[in-house]
Amino acid sequence: MEAQVHTKPTIHSKSLVIFGEWADSKLTSAALALQVEKAIEIAFDPSADPTLNSQALDFIAQLPSDPQSWRVCLTLFVREPRCSEVVRHTCLDVLNNAIRSGSLGVQTLNAIRQNLLAYAQGTYKPLDTGLPSVDSPHVQNKLAQSLTCLFVRLYPSEWLSFFRDMLDLTAFAGSSGRENAAGTVFFLRVLLQIHDEIADVFLARTPEERRKSNELKDLIRERDAKVVAASWQEILSQWRAKDSTVTDFCLVVVGRWASWTEISLIITPTLRDLLLELVISQTNGPPVSRETALTTFTEILRKKMSPAYKLELIAFLKIRDVIAHLIASPALADLRATSQYDTDLAESVAQLANHSLSDIVKAIESAQDQDSVMVQGVSHLKGFLPLVLRFFSDDYDEICSTVIPCLSDLLTLFRRKEKSSVVIHEQSTAMLGPVLDAVVAKMRYDETSSWGNEDAQTDEAEFQELRKRLHVLQQAIAAVDDTLYQDKISSVVISTFENFKTGGSQVDWRDLDLALHEMFLFGELGLKSGGLYSKTKPITPAAERLIAMMFKVVECDVASSPHPAVQLQYMEICVRYYQFFDANPQLIATTLERFILFVHHDHVKVQTRSWYLFLRFIKHARHHLGDIAQTVIQALSDLLPIKAEIPDEVSDNSDMSSEENQQTPSARFDSQLHLFEAIGCVCSARGVPVENQVVYIRTVITPLFSDMEMHLSPAKNGDDLAVMQVHHLIMALGTLARGFSDWTPASITSSASPPANQVSEEFSRTSEAILLALESVNVNTDVIRAAARFSFSRLVGVLGSRILPQLPRWIDGLLSRTSSKDEMALFMRLLDQVVYGFKTEIYDILNTLLTPLLQRVFAGIAEPVTGTDDEIQLAELKREYLSFLLVILNNNLEAVLVTEANQAGFANVISTIEHLAKDPSDFPTAKLAFTVLTNMVNKWGGPDVQAKAPEPTLPGFDRFMMERFSPLCWALPSQPNFDARDAQGKQAMGEAAGLQKAIYAKTGEQYLSHLRNTELSGMGMDERTMTDYLRVLSNSDGKAFKQYFQGLVQRSKR
């Protein structure tokens, strides 16, 4: 072997010139080894010269590719005195690559085996019982990996004694015990490496690698599984009370190997008893890891096997006894309510309980009624469920969450088989009650929680996430037995409210919050049929119970609780169950009094959320507010003054918590806007006379006008705060309008009616004030334009056609030279709505403003693109431009495009559409362009010709669409970068086919003649294809020609 190891290598390299030409044949093996050693040390030396370091790294990178480098590396690893750690580790890495490569023969592998085994024996099994000079853990792991690589190659036929050779390291010379700690740990490291190599399910393997791994596992089971399992028993017997490190290593190995080794070979009564002892015994010796032993139990249970065998395994391992014993232990029982409670142990035991119950449920689910597996599974179920509920009810949410999966599995079993299995029905009847009790109890804030505390926001978020998971469990219970669920929730809610009525402040806020939260969740059952009432009666039994709860909320005055969490829940419930107040309008005034108090709350979270909830409640109750509208408006007046602040980087930080975000100036103003919308709803309530509506509107908008007038001058001069104040005021005016009217011009589905003329007249003043601000402020105009655009869309509903004369000014203000493409696209979308809403009245206005409007759009489209965002905005602007043209065409306003005022710009319209229709970089826009052209053909092409001559409504349009529109259908696919396989490109070709069918319908034989004599022949299309093309175009329906044309384009691009 020595001759083989020290034969001069033939490594070739020109790197590492500092060491000379080390490939020189005159260099000795020792010199070569020195070269490698120095290179590795320099490569991993952070203080080395960068140039030299780079050379060394290049040199090392070549080692694995040289077929003889492993010899030098093996020599360096086993050399005495030892090299540095990094050199030895790197050398083993090179050696492992050589072994894995498959390039080494059996004789060479056996020689490496003898060297490494001799090294391991000398290092980990000294001749005396003194402490051996062992390697560091990372070198041990690398050496174990090397031996595992040899195992994979040699164990089937050469190294049959592998496990015995490794096991021999665990005993001192002349001894048969496992008292050698260093050798035992190394032996266990090797076993872990073997598992990772051949059985780790998370490691990707080729089919050939899986085949070889399975063969090795079969050989291990056949030859050495009993020997290995016996060694675990001996190691645990030797070290369980002496050294937790050795014990932990052994337990991990047992858990890993159990997943693929025959369970009966390794899990013997002796080994089981040792595991049980580790879990439940108390010792005064070195600490043993109960958690590791528990993890081992869990790993063993994860082994795949038949349901019957799994139940037998649970019984054999005495899992229930283990869990029950640990629950009763001082660590989990006596110390449960103290700071010394062992949460790590509790979580480990909970994991074991979770896996056990899940396996039991799976076994029951696969069994037939009354068979042995069902009987045994139900017996286990009765024993395990109380243990699982113990951890489910733990104060620590992490521990509770650990057993939620098994409870979910159990409830799924009940839901699936409760009706088909007598046994399951009996068990669900007995078990659902305790489970539901535990779920409801866990929904409650624990005694240590402090709602609203800034330092507890993470805990609050985690608890709300847990509540969502608990809600899923409640839904599952209700799906099995909704009567049980209704009885339980009704009892909890009503009894809590009754206690509050009699005990007041003595009732814990956590109980009230729980009752209200459960009441909120109950709505999923109570509102399942779409509401609470059918005519005047409860629509379902669940709705009837919910109505009873709502009466209790009002009767017991739950809203009088001083705790913010309860107040928020109260408002959420009033909004969710607004139908209750529709049926009981006499309770609205009292409820509104509470809302008015809460919108003035001093807690920011309650206040800002209540502004939104107040709006929601007012929207539903607006038709019952006629006689109290003035009172509500007066009560809110002190909250309406606006005070803008300049947002800074800190307040706009996206990393802030949600509660911190609620306190930023922008967030507070956004919430304040809800109050303005609510005021609009109150003003427009059905019972409020029109003259009063006008008075209320003036009451609100007059202070806003005065404030705007005061800030316009400094805003013109560049005062950022004044600009922001004007922005806020414009937003408030628009939001007030949105609250006042739900009417949408030309809406078919809306039942709302337009406001009275006197009201519209008042809002005309609002529109004029916004336009004045838009025209006056020339600094930070994008801020003002954003607010004005926001308000414009909301003023349409209250102004109706009154807004049309102002439209040119709106366009001048919102589409300035400094407007971004995004702003233009947004405003074009608003204009679509205006054109559609006032199509019978807008013609004259549109005729006046169309050309200047389109000129600004064309300028925006022509601007150069400066980045990805700009490119996205440009594409959006193109599509909004085409959509605007479609709105004009679809609403019979096409004549406005060719009037005397706009005829000069019509050529630009057509050329822009043509350009967009043949752009292969933006298929959605191209498709839309073809759609616009098809609509033009249908509008101006005249009637379908049939056997007559074309009769276009625009003179000469028949020739125009054949000569200008038709060639576009081939212009797009003729582009060099057109991808015929692109799905969106195929859709664009479908629209192009539709355009050709539309032209043919209007021009008939003239179009076919034009295609044959001019267009298709000019493209070089052969006669046969041309004839077929014209035949399909003239004789097929639109769908058939679309498919033909798309296929023809795809074939032509091949």
mmCIF file of N, CA and C in Angstrom, residues 49 83 117 223 247 355 361 391 400 473 535 653 670 708 715 721 792 843 853 949 993:
data_model
loop_
_atom_site.group_PDB
_atom_site.id
_atom_site.type_symbol
_atom_site.label_atom_id
_atom_site.label_comp_id
_atom_site.label_asym_id
_atom_site.label_seq_id
_atom_site.Cartn_x
_atom_site.Cartn_y
_atom_site.Cartn_z
ATOM 1 N N ASP A 49 -1.650 37.251 0.412
ATOM 2 C CA ASP A 49 -1.648 38.169 -0.710
ATOM 3 C C ASP A 49 -2.753 37.771 -1.697
ATOM 4 N N CYS A 83 -1.321 17.455 9.523
ATOM 5 C CA CYS A 83 -1.434 18.761 8.859
ATOM 6 C C CYS A 83 -2.499 19.594 9.570
ATOM 7 N N LEU A 117 -9.079 2.853 7.409
ATOM 8 C CA LEU A 117 -9.467 2.044 8.556
ATOM 9 C C LEU A 117 -8.347 1.990 9.575
ATOM 10 N N ARG A 223 -28.049 -8.590 6.180
ATOM 11 C CA ARG A 223 -26.781 -8.971 6.817
ATOM 12 C C ARG A 223 -26.595 -8.418 8.230
ATOM 13 N N THR A 247 -25.505 9.662 23.978
ATOM 14 C CA THR A 247 -26.896 9.218 23.990
ATOM 15 C C THR A 247 -27.704 9.900 22.895
ATOM 16 N N HIS A 355 -48.641 13.301 16.135
ATOM 17 C CA HIS A 355 -48.392 12.231 15.168
ATOM 18 C C HIS A 355 -49.162 10.969 15.535
ATOM 19 N N VAL A 361 -56.207 8.216 13.522
ATOM 20 C CA VAL A 361 -57.311 8.661 12.666
ATOM 21 C C VAL A 361 -57.210 8.014 11.285
ATOM 22 N N PHE A 391 -52.631 19.591 25.541
ATOM 23 C CA PHE A 391 -51.676 20.472 24.873
ATOM 24 C C PHE A 391 -52.385 21.532 24.044
ATOM 25 N N CYS A 400 -50.036 24.849 21.495
ATOM 26 C CA CYS A 400 -51.402 24.609 21.005
ATOM 27 C C CYS A 400 -51.383 24.330 19.502
ATOM 28 N N LEU A 473 -61.301 25.064 12.721
ATOM 29 C CA LEU A 473 -61.748 23.912 13.515
ATOM 30 C C LEU A 473 -63.222 24.055 13.884
ATOM 31 N N LYS A 535 -88.816 38.250 4.777
ATOM 32 C CA LYS A 535 -89.898 39.175 5.126
ATOM 33 C C LYS A 535 -89.625 39.697 6.532
ATOM 34 N N ASN A 653 -42.483 54.386 5.924
ATOM 35 C CA ASN A 653 -41.681 53.161 5.898
ATOM 36 C C ASN A 653 -42.581 51.936 5.855
ATOM 37 N N ASP A 670 -56.507 59.455 5.314
ATOM 38 C CA ASP A 670 -57.309 58.477 4.569
ATOM 39 C C ASP A 670 -58.510 58.030 5.396
ATOM 40 N N MET A 708 -59.361 76.477 1.684
ATOM 41 C CA MET A 708 -58.672 76.393 0.395
ATOM 42 C C MET A 708 -58.250 77.785 -0.078
ATOM 43 N N ALA A 715 -49.642 78.205 -1.676
ATOM 44 C CA ALA A 715 -49.417 77.035 -2.538
ATOM 45 C C ALA A 715 -48.864 77.471 -3.890
ATOM 46 N N LEU A 721 -46.341 72.549 2.311
ATOM 47 C CA LEU A 721 -47.421 72.244 3.261
ATOM 48 C C LEU A 721 -48.750 72.788 2.759
ATOM 49 N N PHE A 792 -62.918 64.432 -9.527
ATOM 50 C CA PHE A 792 -63.675 64.495 -10.785
ATOM 51 C C PHE A 792 -64.557 63.262 -10.951
ATOM 52 N N TYR A 843 -72.143 65.183 -27.353
ATOM 53 C CA TYR A 843 -71.615 65.285 -28.717
ATOM 54 C C TYR A 843 -70.958 66.645 -28.976
ATOM 55 N N LEU A 853 -57.556 67.117 -27.155
ATOM 56 C CA LEU A 853 -57.354 65.977 -26.260
ATOM 57 C C LEU A 853 -56.442 64.938 -26.907
ATOM 58 N N ALA A 949 -73.475 46.620 -54.950
ATOM 59 C CA ALA A 949 -72.217 47.353 -54.859
ATOM 60 C C ALA A 949 -72.086 47.964 -53.472
ATOM 61 N N ALA A 993 -58.279 38.493 -38.455
ATOM 62 C CA ALA A 993 -59.194 37.709 -39.291
ATOM 63 C C ALA A 993 -60.597 38.301 -39.250
#
